[in-house]
Amino acid sequence: MFRFKTVSSLLFLTAAILVCCVFILHFLTPTYESFENIVHESNENVSGVKFLPSGEAHGSRANLLTPANESNQNIIEPSIKCHDYSIPIEKYRSQPIVRGVIVSFPSLKSDYYFVQFRWFYRSWIESEMFTLDHWRTDIIILIADQFPSRTRKVLEHLDCRVENQRTSRRQISRCILVNHKLFSQRSRSQRQLYIGKYPLLNPANKLHPNIDRLFAIYDYTNRNEANMYDLLMVTTMNTFLTTQFGKYIPIKCSFLIGTTPDYSTWYGKTDQIKQFAHTLLSTLKQSDGTRKNVTIDFPSAIEKLKSTFSFIEGQVDVSCDSKITTYRTSVYHLKCYAHSTSLFSERMFRENAYDGYEKEPFNIYIAREYATLMALQSKVMTLDGLHSLAINVTRRAVFT
Ligand SMILES: *[C@@H]1O[C@H](CO)[C@@H](O)[C@H](O)[C@H]1NC(C)=O
Ligand SMILES: *[C@@H]1O[C@H](CO)[C@@H](O)[C@H](O)[C@H]1NC(C)=O
Ligand SMILES: *[C@@H]1O[C@H](CO)[C@@H](O)[C@H](O)[C@H]1NC(C)=O
Ligand SMILES: *[C@@H]1O[C@H](CO)[C@@H](O)[C@H](O)[C@H]1NC(C)=O
């Protein structure tokens, strides 16, 4: 009895000290409070996932990205003033926002990519759990004509369909298939039209897959239906949307990009995404003097746009084996790089190395643990289960 009392009073003292520390830190870190990309809610409830005890939250504070000064964030301030510079994120939180996350699903090796798609879809559900009542986020999947019907069927099983195209801003978050015609399959006159605008889009040969993907994105963002979205993210499927993605949009002319050299993820206003795709197509370069080897020149496009965009790195395409915390930080999106063998490793996941660990108490606010949990859950859940979870999570929005 005596020992129990001692232990409990010690615990009480520790808790009191922690509360004091948090209170003092609160005053020592004014930049943290004033940084608008960061969310202030705490004690959010997540179904079935272990929570960060307050002590750990306090301990992980040291890892928090300090805005603008963190080494992995390179911010180039735009030289012109942004028209929405004074609008804080809180203002957007009370407004309806419609976002689209665009992935282009390759027709080749579609079974391989479907493994990634499942976990990407699962992470979208998780970000939806944390999102705001008036916000909507759609997954937009670009598929080409020769997309295998078998994979199309499993996508439809997750209710990703062509017919789901958004027709109003109030509709709940959804998953949409978009048929896309490859550049090589356009009519001759259509190709000429594009080549007139972007001379290095090669007329005769097949485009490199990366340029084909860029063309698909360019083509989609210039359709009318893309104007339904306030913001767009362009990404690949070996990625995870984080819980922070649920309640954050880039503000003040920010344009979030992944890391060099491939910059496979971009996140910004729809106009910015359009402009970026256009600029990339107009700065294509031929590396060996022939039209056979045309490549995307990201540095030139970024240079051209940096007077109007505030490019930010290190907030999307954060490595999925990172130990970084995503709790109240500006980490919106994780990406798995092929070479990694440490948790979370796509390669080891595919080799079933993590099987049986889906019941571990993973901490969803540590990048690598979040990725592992999302991937494992997407694997052990049936397609029906995943779909039912998506319905349950997105349905909340109907009542707002
Ligand atoms: C958190 O979720 C649990 C069940 O998962 C529920 O009993 C509890 O009331 C919730 N707490 C809050 C603050 O919503
Ligand atoms: C942090 O960044 C701001 C500009 O964003 C700059 O004014 C300030 O000097 C930087 N602080 C440090 C410690 O580098
Ligand atoms: C194209 O050029 C790049 C260098 O700019 C080179 O790395 C690549 O191997 C070339 N590809 C082909 C198919 O020649
Ligand atoms: C979705 O909600 C229904 C009804 O509330 C429930 O029976 C079902 O288990 C839920 N599905 C998931 C995956 O949570």
mmCIF file of C-alpha atoms and ligand atoms in Angstrom, residues 381 385 388-389 392 395, ligand 4:
data_model
loop_
_atom_site.group_PDB
_atom_site.id
_atom_site.type_symbol
_atom_site.label_atom_id
_atom_site.label_comp_id
_atom_site.label_asym_id
_atom_site.label_seq_id
_atom_site.Cartn_x
_atom_site.Cartn_y
_atom_site.Cartn_z
ATOM 1 C CA MET A 381 -8.244 -5.833 -45.072
ATOM 2 C CA GLY A 385 -13.478 -3.961 -45.877
ATOM 3 C CA SER A 388 -16.702 -0.068 -46.287
ATOM 4 C CA LEU A 389 -14.201 1.889 -44.181
ATOM 5 C CA ASN A 392 -17.960 5.119 -43.143
ATOM 6 C CA ARG A 395 -20.020 9.728 -45.009
HETATM 7 C C1 LIG B 4 -18.909 0.656 -41.311
HETATM 8 O O1 LIG B 4 -20.098 0.926 -40.597
HETATM 9 C C2 LIG B 4 -20.983 -0.198 -40.514
HETATM 10 C C3 LIG B 4 -22.252 0.269 -39.854
HETATM 11 O O2 LIG B 4 -22.022 1.191 -38.838
HETATM 12 C C4 LIG B 4 -20.289 -1.290 -39.738
HETATM 13 O O3 LIG B 4 -21.138 -2.426 -39.659
HETATM 14 C C5 LIG B 4 -19.009 -1.684 -40.444
HETATM 15 O O4 LIG B 4 -18.301 -2.639 -39.687
HETATM 16 C C6 LIG B 4 -18.120 -0.464 -40.654
HETATM 17 N N1 LIG B 4 -17.020 -0.862 -41.474
HETATM 18 C C7 LIG B 4 -15.751 -0.685 -41.109
HETATM 19 C C8 LIG B 4 -14.726 -1.218 -42.021
HETATM 20 O O5 LIG B 4 -15.433 -0.097 -40.088
#
